[in-house]
Amino acid sequence: RERERERERERVVQKKDVIMGIDSLFITNNKTETLTAVKHWGPETDSSVCEKVFEKHNEAIKANSQGDVLAIDGKDYAFFQSRGEITYIATCNSETQPLMVVEFLTQLHEVLKSYFGNVITEAILQEHHLTLYQLLDEMLDSGIPVNTHPGGLHVLVPPPNLANRLHNAVLGTASGVLVSDQDPTKLLPLPWRASNIKYTSNEVYLDVIEHVDATLDPEGKLLTSAIYGKIEVNCRLSGMPDISLSLSNSHLIEDYSFHPSVRLARFASDRVVSFVPADGKFTLMNYKIRPESKEDKNQWQPKYIKQNPWMQSQTMGGGGPGGGPEGSISAPLPLYIRPQSSFGPTQGRISIVCGTKPAFEKPVEAVSLQVALPSRVLSADPSATHGGATFDDASKTVNWTIDKFPADKTPCLTVVLAMGSEQESNNNNSDNTNNSNENENENALAMMGGRTDKSSSKLQSERRKIKLQETCNVTAQFSVAGVGVSGVKVESVQVRNEKYKPTQGVRYHTRNGRIVVRT
């Protein structure tokens, strides 16, 4: 008996050590709710799981939220991601690493884009269904992801092009896909790059894209903020080059994640990003900038730290309109927003002033403000001194777009509101059930307290006082080309292991993340 118990314990330990993978994969059209492709590696999951995912997806759209996991009857789990009209659904009925499944679904979409274009539709997947299934065979082994890099997959499964179609037409192959007959171990010394890449013109371009998240009060004072960035690479280099990136102000990077090609030990030791690049476009790294404190300024700074002129202007109190108090660091935003609002029982008024800060030398483009109005707004009449303003009655929002800021004046938005009672707004939204419940509660309270007409009018006046405290939030969108707000910059790009001198270029972009101004 003791030996049997020991064997049973060994089996349990071995079962825990085994990495379980994906059992079934469904590729569906979330608009028509039809099944495009399905493949099983383990116990087959019924396709009815797609209906539950569609219900979850529709609820997430209405609630303006996102979800990636759904429990099915307490036994199975469904991981799903929607990209355009395509929804990828992976099911597991055993213990599985959830991030592995989510990352695979994300990478699967990137691989399909590298094969079939940036827009993936049901018609495209049905046209190239043989290539799709061959990719799934190469990417997964018994449901476990083994090869998810587009560069390596292009060698094993060539993309469908005119040459492949002519080859199939001449040879009369029935498969419709030209498969490489070369040894993958010789072609792929690295999983993300082939060894026989050749270009007539060698070039490498980098894009540093930073997104700003910030929450501000009506006076422009910063409440919360964060900067998220990523470095995207477009590599067209022959052979097997080795690239080293030197970053300035890399000490500000708090959290980061790299492409599998990056040598982590090198970055941890001297903050240099060293890697053998993948072919084509890929994301080299994602990072988050930690907030700068006053203690950092008094500490010794190594040579790779260079002062950001934008942050320096903010610490000196030179942020211009919308800057914070003297000696403090304001939000690294290229524009300032000053909202004012007042709401009465029957009408209201909102005025917003928006302009650019002088510390930003580059022009701010594609500016768009969304003003969320209270629910009891019946109608709105927006007017702007510059740009276009519209009112959406369904979502109760005012959209103000500014393509380019004028040089002689500051744009201003004025919104005149027609307000109604909560009961009127509910009637406009067809919420008859809520109104009946509210009336029943009022009648019951009146009967219990023996209220007269004076008490009911007092109740209405108190409700109006509460409504006078209503607020509206302003969310902003913008784009600035040619500048970064964090101070992280690419100092040098060195290409080794090859004799040629490639063409290089670095571009910087600043975009909005989640910008909210409270009123």
PDB file of N, CA and C in Angstrom, residues 409-504:
ATOM      1  N   LYS A 409      -5.603  83.522 -31.844  1.00  0.00           N
ATOM      2  CA  LYS A 409      -6.615  83.450 -30.796  1.00  0.00           C
ATOM      3  C   LYS A 409      -6.692  82.030 -30.241  1.00  0.00           C
ATOM      4  N   THR A 410      -7.293  81.937 -29.067  1.00  0.00           N
ATOM      5  CA  THR A 410      -7.454  80.651 -28.394  1.00  0.00           C
ATOM      6  C   THR A 410      -8.850  80.113 -28.666  1.00  0.00           C
ATOM      7  N   PRO A 411      -8.985  78.896 -29.162  1.00  0.00           N
ATOM      8  CA  PRO A 411     -10.319  78.349 -29.448  1.00  0.00           C
ATOM      9  C   PRO A 411     -11.151  78.204 -28.176  1.00  0.00           C
ATOM     10  N   CYS A 412     -12.442  78.399 -28.321  1.00  0.00           N
ATOM     11  CA  CYS A 412     -13.379  78.308 -27.202  1.00  0.00           C
ATOM     12  C   CYS A 412     -14.641  77.595 -27.667  1.00  0.00           C
ATOM     13  N   LEU A 413     -15.151  76.724 -26.806  1.00  0.00           N
ATOM     14  CA  LEU A 413     -16.389  75.991 -27.075  1.00  0.00           C
ATOM     15  C   LEU A 413     -17.440  76.405 -26.059  1.00  0.00           C
ATOM     16  N   THR A 414     -18.633  76.708 -26.545  1.00  0.00           N
ATOM     17  CA  THR A 414     -19.764  77.064 -25.694  1.00  0.00           C
ATOM     18  C   THR A 414     -20.929  76.136 -26.018  1.00  0.00           C
ATOM     19  N   VAL A 415     -21.491  75.528 -24.981  1.00  0.00           N
ATOM     20  CA  VAL A 415     -22.606  74.598 -25.143  1.00  0.00           C
ATOM     21  C   VAL A 415     -23.761  75.078 -24.282  1.00  0.00           C
ATOM     22  N   VAL A 416     -24.889  75.377 -24.900  1.00  0.00           N
ATOM     23  CA  VAL A 416     -26.108  75.763 -24.193  1.00  0.00           C
ATOM     24  C   VAL A 416     -26.993  74.537 -24.083  1.00  0.00           C
ATOM     25  N   LEU A 417     -27.398  74.214 -22.862  1.00  0.00           N
ATOM     26  CA  LEU A 417     -28.120  72.977 -22.595  1.00  0.00           C
ATOM     27  C   LEU A 417     -29.549  73.267 -22.188  1.00  0.00           C
ATOM     28  N   ALA A 418     -30.440  72.398 -22.622  1.00  0.00           N
ATOM     29  CA  ALA A 418     -31.821  72.376 -22.155  1.00  0.00           C
ATOM     30  C   ALA A 418     -31.965  71.192 -21.219  1.00  0.00           C
ATOM     31  N   MET A 419     -32.203  71.483 -19.934  1.00  0.00           N
ATOM     32  CA  MET A 419     -32.233  70.446 -18.913  1.00  0.00           C
ATOM     33  C   MET A 419     -33.677  70.090 -18.575  1.00  0.00           C
ATOM     34  N   GLY A 420     -33.860  68.854 -18.205  1.00  0.00           N
ATOM     35  CA  GLY A 420     -35.159  68.379 -17.765  1.00  0.00           C
ATOM     36  C   GLY A 420     -35.030  67.639 -16.453  1.00  0.00           C
ATOM     37  N   SER A 421     -36.152  67.256 -15.894  1.00  0.00           N
ATOM     38  CA  SER A 421     -36.115  66.482 -14.661  1.00  0.00           C
ATOM     39  C   SER A 421     -35.663  65.066 -14.962  1.00  0.00           C
ATOM     40  N   GLU A 422     -35.356  64.343 -13.912  1.00  0.00           N
ATOM     41  CA  GLU A 422     -34.917  62.958 -14.083  1.00  0.00           C
ATOM     42  C   GLU A 422     -36.021  62.121 -14.709  1.00  0.00           C
ATOM     43  N   GLN A 423     -37.276  62.467 -14.380  1.00  0.00           N
ATOM     44  CA  GLN A 423     -38.398  61.703 -14.934  1.00  0.00           C
ATOM     45  C   GLN A 423     -38.524  61.925 -16.436  1.00  0.00           C
ATOM     46  N   GLU A 424     -38.283  63.183 -16.884  1.00  0.00           N
ATOM     47  CA  GLU A 424     -38.358  63.461 -18.317  1.00  0.00           C
ATOM     48  C   GLU A 424     -37.255  62.760 -19.081  1.00  0.00           C
ATOM     49  N   SER A 425     -36.053  62.742 -18.512  1.00  0.00           N
ATOM     50  CA  SER A 425     -34.954  62.059 -19.194  1.00  0.00           C
ATOM     51  C   SER A 425     -35.195  60.565 -19.254  1.00  0.00           C
ATOM     52  N   ASN A 426     -35.798  60.021 -18.224  1.00  0.00           N
ATOM     53  CA  ASN A 426     -36.104  58.595 -18.261  1.00  0.00           C
ATOM     54  C   ASN A 426     -37.155  58.275 -19.304  1.00  0.00           C
ATOM     55  N   ASN A 427     -38.120  59.202 -19.465  1.00  0.00           N
ATOM     56  CA  ASN A 427     -39.136  58.983 -20.503  1.00  0.00           C
ATOM     57  C   ASN A 427     -38.515  59.037 -21.884  1.00  0.00           C
ATOM     58  N   ASN A 428     -37.547  59.938 -22.078  1.00  0.00           N
ATOM     59  CA  ASN A 428     -36.881  60.006 -23.374  1.00  0.00           C
ATOM     60  C   ASN A 428     -36.080  58.758 -23.657  1.00  0.00           C
ATOM     61  N   ASN A 429     -35.558  58.115 -22.614  1.00  0.00           N
ATOM     62  CA  ASN A 429     -34.774  56.894 -22.774  1.00  0.00           C
ATOM     63  C   ASN A 429     -35.620  55.640 -22.679  1.00  0.00           C
ATOM     64  N   SER A 430     -36.953  55.801 -22.616  1.00  0.00           N
ATOM     65  CA  SER A 430     -37.892  54.657 -22.577  1.00  0.00           C
ATOM     66  C   SER A 430     -37.665  53.780 -21.353  1.00  0.00           C
ATOM     67  N   ASP A 431     -37.374  54.408 -20.219  1.00  0.00           N
ATOM     68  CA  ASP A 431     -37.205  53.666 -18.973  1.00  0.00           C
ATOM     69  C   ASP A 431     -38.499  53.761 -18.165  1.00  0.00           C
ATOM     70  N   ASN A 432     -39.563  53.156 -18.681  1.00  0.00           N
ATOM     71  CA  ASN A 432     -40.849  53.250 -18.024  1.00  0.00           C
ATOM     72  C   ASN A 432     -40.876  52.486 -16.708  1.00  0.00           C
ATOM     73  N   THR A 433     -40.103  51.404 -16.658  1.00  0.00           N
ATOM     74  CA  THR A 433     -40.108  50.599 -15.443  1.00  0.00           C
ATOM     75  C   THR A 433     -39.514  51.363 -14.275  1.00  0.00           C
ATOM     76  N   ASN A 434     -38.413  52.063 -14.511  1.00  0.00           N
ATOM     77  CA  ASN A 434     -37.788  52.836 -13.441  1.00  0.00           C
ATOM     78  C   ASN A 434     -38.696  53.963 -12.971  1.00  0.00           C
ATOM     79  N   ASN A 435     -39.419  54.592 -13.919  1.00  0.00           N
ATOM     80  CA  ASN A 435     -40.311  55.675 -13.536  1.00  0.00           C
ATOM     81  C   ASN A 435     -41.445  55.182 -12.660  1.00  0.00           C
ATOM     82  N   SER A 436     -42.011  54.031 -13.014  1.00  0.00           N
ATOM     83  CA  SER A 436     -43.112  53.494 -12.218  1.00  0.00           C
ATOM     84  C   SER A 436     -42.650  53.128 -10.816  1.00  0.00           C
ATOM     85  N   ASN A 437     -41.443  52.556 -10.723  1.00  0.00           N
ATOM     86  CA  ASN A 437     -40.911  52.229  -9.405  1.00  0.00           C
ATOM     87  C   ASN A 437     -40.679  53.484  -8.576  1.00  0.00           C
ATOM     88  N   GLU A 438     -40.174  54.540  -9.227  1.00  0.00           N
ATOM     89  CA  GLU A 438     -39.919  55.776  -8.505  1.00  0.00           C
ATOM     90  C   GLU A 438     -41.218  56.392  -8.012  1.00  0.00           C
ATOM     91  N   ASN A 439     -42.263  56.367  -8.840  1.00  0.00           N
ATOM     92  CA  ASN A 439     -43.545  56.922  -8.426  1.00  0.00           C
ATOM     93  C   ASN A 439     -44.155  56.127  -7.284  1.00  0.00           C
ATOM     94  N   GLU A 440     -44.015  54.788  -7.365  1.00  0.00           N
ATOM     95  CA  GLU A 440     -44.535  53.972  -6.283  1.00  0.00           C
ATOM     96  C   GLU A 440     -43.830  54.271  -4.972  1.00  0.00           C
ATOM     97  N   ASN A 441     -42.513  54.470  -5.031  1.00  0.00           N
ATOM     98  CA  ASN A 441     -41.772  54.791  -3.810  1.00  0.00           C
ATOM     99  C   ASN A 441     -42.195  56.140  -3.245  1.00  0.00           C
ATOM    100  N   GLU A 442     -42.421  57.119  -4.129  1.00  0.00           N
ATOM    101  CA  GLU A 442     -42.843  58.432  -3.659  1.00  0.00           C
ATOM    102  C   GLU A 442     -44.229  58.369  -3.018  1.00  0.00           C
ATOM    103  N   ASN A 443     -45.146  57.625  -3.629  1.00  0.00           N
ATOM    104  CA  ASN A 443     -46.487  57.505  -3.060  1.00  0.00           C
ATOM    105  C   ASN A 443     -46.459  56.810  -1.710  1.00  0.00           C
ATOM    106  N   ALA A 444     -45.623  55.774  -1.621  1.00  0.00           N
ATOM    107  CA  ALA A 444     -45.538  55.060  -0.353  1.00  0.00           C
ATOM    108  C   ALA A 444     -44.975  55.952   0.744  1.00  0.00           C
ATOM    109  N   LEU A 445     -43.939  56.732   0.415  1.00  0.00           N
ATOM    110  CA  LEU A 445     -43.377  57.631   1.420  1.00  0.00           C
ATOM    111  C   LEU A 445     -44.363  58.730   1.805  1.00  0.00           C
ATOM    112  N   ALA A 446     -45.118  59.204   0.826  1.00  0.00           N
ATOM    113  CA  ALA A 446     -46.108  60.242   1.129  1.00  0.00           C
ATOM    114  C   ALA A 446     -47.208  59.709   2.031  1.00  0.00           C
ATOM    115  N   MET A 447     -47.641  58.487   1.807  1.00  0.00           N
ATOM    116  CA  MET A 447     -48.681  57.895   2.641  1.00  0.00           C
ATOM    117  C   MET A 447     -48.186  57.632   4.052  1.00  0.00           C
ATOM    118  N   MET A 448     -46.933  57.186   4.163  1.00  0.00           N
ATOM    119  CA  MET A 448     -46.390  56.888   5.483  1.00  0.00           C
ATOM    120  C   MET A 448     -46.179  58.170   6.294  1.00  0.00           C
ATOM    121  N   GLY A 449     -45.715  59.200   5.668  1.00  0.00           N
ATOM    122  CA  GLY A 449     -45.407  60.422   6.401  1.00  0.00           C
ATOM    123  C   GLY A 449     -46.545  61.422   6.400  1.00  0.00           C
ATOM    124  N   GLY A 450     -47.617  61.144   5.664  1.00  0.00           N
ATOM    125  CA  GLY A 450     -48.719  62.087   5.601  1.00  0.00           C
ATOM    126  C   GLY A 450     -48.305  63.414   5.015  1.00  0.00           C
ATOM    127  N   ARG A 451     -47.558  63.366   3.961  1.00  0.00           N
ATOM    128  CA  ARG A 451     -47.036  64.599   3.387  1.00  0.00           C
ATOM    129  C   ARG A 451     -48.131  65.380   2.678  1.00  0.00           C
ATOM    130  N   THR A 452     -47.991  66.678   2.703  1.00  0.00           N
ATOM    131  CA  THR A 452     -48.906  67.572   2.008  1.00  0.00           C
ATOM    132  C   THR A 452     -48.252  68.045   0.734  1.00  0.00           C
ATOM    133  N   ASP A 453     -48.914  68.974   0.048  1.00  0.00           N
ATOM    134  CA  ASP A 453     -48.354  69.532  -1.175  1.00  0.00           C
ATOM    135  C   ASP A 453     -47.083  70.307  -0.896  1.00  0.00           C
ATOM    136  N   LYS A 454     -46.993  70.922   0.286  1.00  0.00           N
ATOM    137  CA  LYS A 454     -45.787  71.674   0.635  1.00  0.00           C
ATOM    138  C   LYS A 454     -44.594  70.742   0.793  1.00  0.00           C
ATOM    139  N   SER A 455     -44.833  69.570   1.415  1.00  0.00           N
ATOM    140  CA  SER A 455     -43.728  68.631   1.598  1.00  0.00           C
ATOM    141  C   SER A 455     -43.254  68.069   0.268  1.00  0.00           C
ATOM    142  N   SER A 456     -44.183  67.824  -0.656  1.00  0.00           N
ATOM    143  CA  SER A 456     -43.767  67.311  -1.966  1.00  0.00           C
ATOM    144  C   SER A 456     -42.977  68.349  -2.739  1.00  0.00           C
ATOM    145  N   SER A 457     -43.397  69.625  -2.646  1.00  0.00           N
ATOM    146  CA  SER A 457     -42.629  70.678  -3.316  1.00  0.00           C
ATOM    147  C   SER A 457     -41.254  70.837  -2.689  1.00  0.00           C
ATOM    148  N   LYS A 458     -41.166  70.627  -1.365  1.00  0.00           N
ATOM    149  CA  LYS A 458     -39.865  70.694  -0.692  1.00  0.00           C
ATOM    150  C   LYS A 458     -38.949  69.568  -1.171  1.00  0.00           C
ATOM    151  N   LEU A 459     -39.566  68.377  -1.381  1.00  0.00           N
ATOM    152  CA  LEU A 459     -38.789  67.248  -1.884  1.00  0.00           C
ATOM    153  C   LEU A 459     -38.250  67.532  -3.271  1.00  0.00           C
ATOM    154  N   GLN A 460     -39.083  68.156  -4.095  1.00  0.00           N
ATOM    155  CA  GLN A 460     -38.623  68.481  -5.441  1.00  0.00           C
ATOM    156  C   GLN A 460     -37.507  69.521  -5.422  1.00  0.00           C
ATOM    157  N   SER A 461     -37.595  70.496  -4.530  1.00  0.00           N
ATOM    158  CA  SER A 461     -36.545  71.507  -4.438  1.00  0.00           C
ATOM    159  C   SER A 461     -35.228  70.906  -3.964  1.00  0.00           C
ATOM    160  N   GLU A 462     -35.300  69.930  -3.048  1.00  0.00           N
ATOM    161  CA  GLU A 462     -34.081  69.265  -2.599  1.00  0.00           C
ATOM    162  C   GLU A 462     -33.445  68.477  -3.732  1.00  0.00           C
ATOM    163  N   ARG A 463     -34.287  67.837  -4.546  1.00  0.00           N
ATOM    164  CA  ARG A 463     -33.744  67.096  -5.685  1.00  0.00           C
ATOM    165  C   ARG A 463     -33.079  68.031  -6.685  1.00  0.00           C
ATOM    166  N   ARG A 464     -33.673  69.210  -6.852  1.00  0.00           N
ATOM    167  CA  ARG A 464     -33.071  70.169  -7.768  1.00  0.00           C
ATOM    168  C   ARG A 464     -31.720  70.648  -7.248  1.00  0.00           C
ATOM    169  N   LYS A 465     -31.588  70.792  -5.931  1.00  0.00           N
ATOM    170  CA  LYS A 465     -30.303  71.191  -5.362  1.00  0.00           C
ATOM    171  C   LYS A 465     -29.247  70.132  -5.628  1.00  0.00           C
ATOM    172  N   ILE A 466     -29.657  68.867  -5.557  1.00  0.00           N
ATOM    173  CA  ILE A 466     -28.702  67.799  -5.849  1.00  0.00           C
ATOM    174  C   ILE A 466     -28.293  67.841  -7.312  1.00  0.00           C
ATOM    175  N   LYS A 467     -29.259  68.127  -8.180  1.00  0.00           N
ATOM    176  CA  LYS A 467     -28.939  68.181  -9.600  1.00  0.00           C
ATOM    177  C   LYS A 467     -28.006  69.339  -9.932  1.00  0.00           C
ATOM    178  N   LEU A 468     -28.028  70.404  -9.109  1.00  0.00           N
ATOM    179  CA  LEU A 468     -27.134  71.529  -9.366  1.00  0.00           C
ATOM    180  C   LEU A 468     -25.673  71.151  -9.167  1.00  0.00           C
ATOM    181  N   GLN A 469     -25.421  70.048  -8.478  1.00  0.00           N
ATOM    182  CA  GLN A 469     -24.064  69.607  -8.250  1.00  0.00           C
ATOM    183  C   GLN A 469     -23.560  68.657  -9.336  1.00  0.00           C
ATOM    184  N   GLU A 470     -24.290  68.509 -10.413  1.00  0.00           N
ATOM    185  CA  GLU A 470     -23.884  67.613 -11.484  1.00  0.00           C
ATOM    186  C   GLU A 470     -22.608  68.112 -12.155  1.00  0.00           C
ATOM    187  N   THR A 471     -21.815  67.182 -12.628  1.00  0.00           N
ATOM    188  CA  THR A 471     -20.569  67.509 -13.306  1.00  0.00           C
ATOM    189  C   THR A 471     -20.497  66.765 -14.629  1.00  0.00           C
ATOM    190  N   CYS A 472     -19.573  67.171 -15.449  1.00  0.00           N
ATOM    191  CA  CYS A 472     -19.311  66.489 -16.720  1.00  0.00           C
ATOM    192  C   CYS A 472     -17.807  66.400 -16.909  1.00  0.00           C
ATOM    193  N   ASN A 473     -17.362  65.271 -17.432  1.00  0.00           N
ATOM    194  CA  ASN A 473     -15.936  65.039 -17.666  1.00  0.00           C
ATOM    195  C   ASN A 473     -15.602  65.280 -19.130  1.00  0.00           C
ATOM    196  N   VAL A 474     -14.384  65.740 -19.347  1.00  0.00           N
ATOM    197  CA  VAL A 474     -13.895  66.024 -20.696  1.00  0.00           C
ATOM    198  C   VAL A 474     -12.723  65.085 -20.980  1.00  0.00           C
ATOM    199  N   THR A 475     -12.819  64.311 -22.043  1.00  0.00           N
ATOM    200  CA  THR A 475     -11.720  63.453 -22.484  1.00  0.00           C
ATOM    201  C   THR A 475     -11.115  64.037 -23.751  1.00  0.00           C
ATOM    202  N   ALA A 476      -9.796  63.945 -23.848  1.00  0.00           N
ATOM    203  CA  ALA A 476      -9.071  64.598 -24.941  1.00  0.00           C
ATOM    204  C   ALA A 476      -8.278  63.587 -25.742  1.00  0.00           C
ATOM    205  N   GLN A 477      -8.138  63.870 -27.022  1.00  0.00           N
ATOM    206  CA  GLN A 477      -7.299  63.102 -27.935  1.00  0.00           C
ATOM    207  C   GLN A 477      -6.443  64.075 -28.733  1.00  0.00           C
ATOM    208  N   PHE A 478      -5.189  63.685 -28.966  1.00  0.00           N
ATOM    209  CA  PHE A 478      -4.291  64.551 -29.706  1.00  0.00           C
ATOM    210  C   PHE A 478      -3.137  63.719 -30.254  1.00  0.00           C
ATOM    211  N   SER A 479      -2.323  64.345 -31.081  1.00  0.00           N
ATOM    212  CA  SER A 479      -1.150  63.709 -31.665  1.00  0.00           C
ATOM    213  C   SER A 479      -0.111  64.783 -31.962  1.00  0.00           C
ATOM    214  N   VAL A 480       1.144  64.497 -31.555  1.00  0.00           N
ATOM    215  CA  VAL A 480       2.260  65.403 -31.807  1.00  0.00           C
ATOM    216  C   VAL A 480       3.369  64.584 -32.444  1.00  0.00           C
ATOM    217  N   ALA A 481       3.784  64.974 -33.624  1.00  0.00           N
ATOM    218  CA  ALA A 481       4.849  64.268 -34.339  1.00  0.00           C
ATOM    219  C   ALA A 481       6.181  64.972 -34.119  1.00  0.00           C
ATOM    220  N   GLY A 482       7.235  64.162 -33.931  1.00  0.00           N
ATOM    221  CA  GLY A 482       8.574  64.698 -33.848  1.00  0.00           C
ATOM    222  C   GLY A 482       9.052  65.072 -32.465  1.00  0.00           C
ATOM    223  N   VAL A 483       8.346  64.666 -31.406  1.00  0.00           N
ATOM    224  CA  VAL A 483       8.758  65.025 -30.054  1.00  0.00           C
ATOM    225  C   VAL A 483       8.288  63.943 -29.095  1.00  0.00           C
ATOM    226  N   GLY A 484       9.065  63.720 -28.034  1.00  0.00           N
ATOM    227  CA  GLY A 484       8.705  62.800 -26.956  1.00  0.00           C
ATOM    228  C   GLY A 484       8.660  63.542 -25.640  1.00  0.00           C
ATOM    229  N   VAL A 485       7.788  63.149 -24.736  1.00  0.00           N
ATOM    230  CA  VAL A 485       7.585  63.882 -23.489  1.00  0.00           C
ATOM    231  C   VAL A 485       8.366  63.302 -22.324  1.00  0.00           C
ATOM    232  N   SER A 486       8.852  62.076 -22.419  1.00  0.00           N
ATOM    233  CA  SER A 486       9.499  61.432 -21.279  1.00  0.00           C
ATOM    234  C   SER A 486      10.980  61.747 -21.167  1.00  0.00           C
ATOM    235  N   GLY A 487      11.607  62.146 -22.239  1.00  0.00           N
ATOM    236  CA  GLY A 487      13.047  62.360 -22.232  1.00  0.00           C
ATOM    237  C   GLY A 487      13.847  61.155 -22.661  1.00  0.00           C
ATOM    238  N   VAL A 488      13.210  60.009 -22.860  1.00  0.00           N
ATOM    239  CA  VAL A 488      13.888  58.812 -23.349  1.00  0.00           C
ATOM    240  C   VAL A 488      14.099  58.961 -24.861  1.00  0.00           C
ATOM    241  N   LYS A 489      15.353  58.928 -25.280  1.00  0.00           N
ATOM    242  CA  LYS A 489      15.678  59.105 -26.690  1.00  0.00           C
ATOM    243  C   LYS A 489      16.718  58.079 -27.122  1.00  0.00           C
ATOM    244  N   VAL A 490      16.742  57.808 -28.409  1.00  0.00           N
ATOM    245  CA  VAL A 490      17.730  56.915 -28.996  1.00  0.00           C
ATOM    246  C   VAL A 490      18.961  57.735 -29.337  1.00  0.00           C
ATOM    247  N   GLU A 491      20.052  57.502 -28.600  1.00  0.00           N
ATOM    248  CA  GLU A 491      21.272  58.270 -28.818  1.00  0.00           C
ATOM    249  C   GLU A 491      22.053  57.780 -30.035  1.00  0.00           C
ATOM    250  N   SER A 492      22.165  56.465 -30.197  1.00  0.00           N
ATOM    251  CA  SER A 492      22.942  55.922 -31.310  1.00  0.00           C
ATOM    252  C   SER A 492      22.405  54.562 -31.692  1.00  0.00           C
ATOM    253  N   VAL A 493      22.575  54.226 -32.975  1.00  0.00           N
ATOM    254  CA  VAL A 493      22.195  52.915 -33.525  1.00  0.00           C
ATOM    255  C   VAL A 493      23.436  52.356 -34.221  1.00  0.00           C
ATOM    256  N   GLN A 494      23.980  51.290 -33.665  1.00  0.00           N
ATOM    257  CA  GLN A 494      25.185  50.667 -34.217  1.00  0.00           C
ATOM    258  C   GLN A 494      24.848  49.298 -34.783  1.00  0.00           C
ATOM    259  N   VAL A 495      25.249  49.085 -36.035  1.00  0.00           N
ATOM    260  CA  VAL A 495      25.017  47.815 -36.729  1.00  0.00           C
ATOM    261  C   VAL A 495      26.369  47.137 -36.923  1.00  0.00           C
ATOM    262  N   ARG A 496      26.503  45.958 -36.354  1.00  0.00           N
ATOM    263  CA  ARG A 496      27.750  45.196 -36.429  1.00  0.00           C
ATOM    264  C   ARG A 496      27.505  43.874 -37.153  1.00  0.00           C
ATOM    265  N   ASN A 497      28.598  43.160 -37.360  1.00  0.00           N
ATOM    266  CA  ASN A 497      28.573  41.819 -37.952  1.00  0.00           C
ATOM    267  C   ASN A 497      28.301  41.841 -39.453  1.00  0.00           C
ATOM    268  N   GLU A 498      28.227  43.025 -40.050  1.00  0.00           N
ATOM    269  CA  GLU A 498      28.041  43.143 -41.496  1.00  0.00           C
ATOM    270  C   GLU A 498      28.923  44.284 -41.998  1.00  0.00           C
ATOM    271  N   LYS A 499      29.331  44.222 -43.275  1.00  0.00           N
ATOM    272  CA  LYS A 499      30.241  45.207 -43.845  1.00  0.00           C
ATOM    273  C   LYS A 499      29.525  46.461 -44.357  1.00  0.00           C
ATOM    274  N   TYR A 500      28.260  46.361 -44.703  1.00  0.00           N
ATOM    275  CA  TYR A 500      27.570  47.507 -45.289  1.00  0.00           C
ATOM    276  C   TYR A 500      27.209  48.523 -44.184  1.00  0.00           C
ATOM    277  N   LYS A 501      26.915  49.756 -44.611  1.00  0.00           N
ATOM    278  CA  LYS A 501      26.455  50.819 -43.736  1.00  0.00           C
ATOM    279  C   LYS A 501      24.996  51.129 -44.085  1.00  0.00           C
ATOM    280  N   PRO A 502      24.074  50.709 -43.252  1.00  0.00           N
ATOM    281  CA  PRO A 502      22.656  50.879 -43.608  1.00  0.00           C
ATOM    282  C   PRO A 502      22.177  52.316 -43.394  1.00  0.00           C
ATOM    283  N   THR A 503      21.069  52.626 -44.032  1.00  0.00           N
ATOM    284  CA  THR A 503      20.385  53.902 -43.807  1.00  0.00           C
ATOM    285  C   THR A 503      19.594  53.811 -42.504  1.00  0.00           C
ATOM    286  N   GLN A 504      19.741  54.831 -41.651  1.00  0.00           N
ATOM    287  CA  GLN A 504      19.095  54.812 -40.340  1.00  0.00           C
ATOM    288  C   GLN A 504      18.186  56.015 -40.179  1.00  0.00           C
TER     289      GLN A 504
END
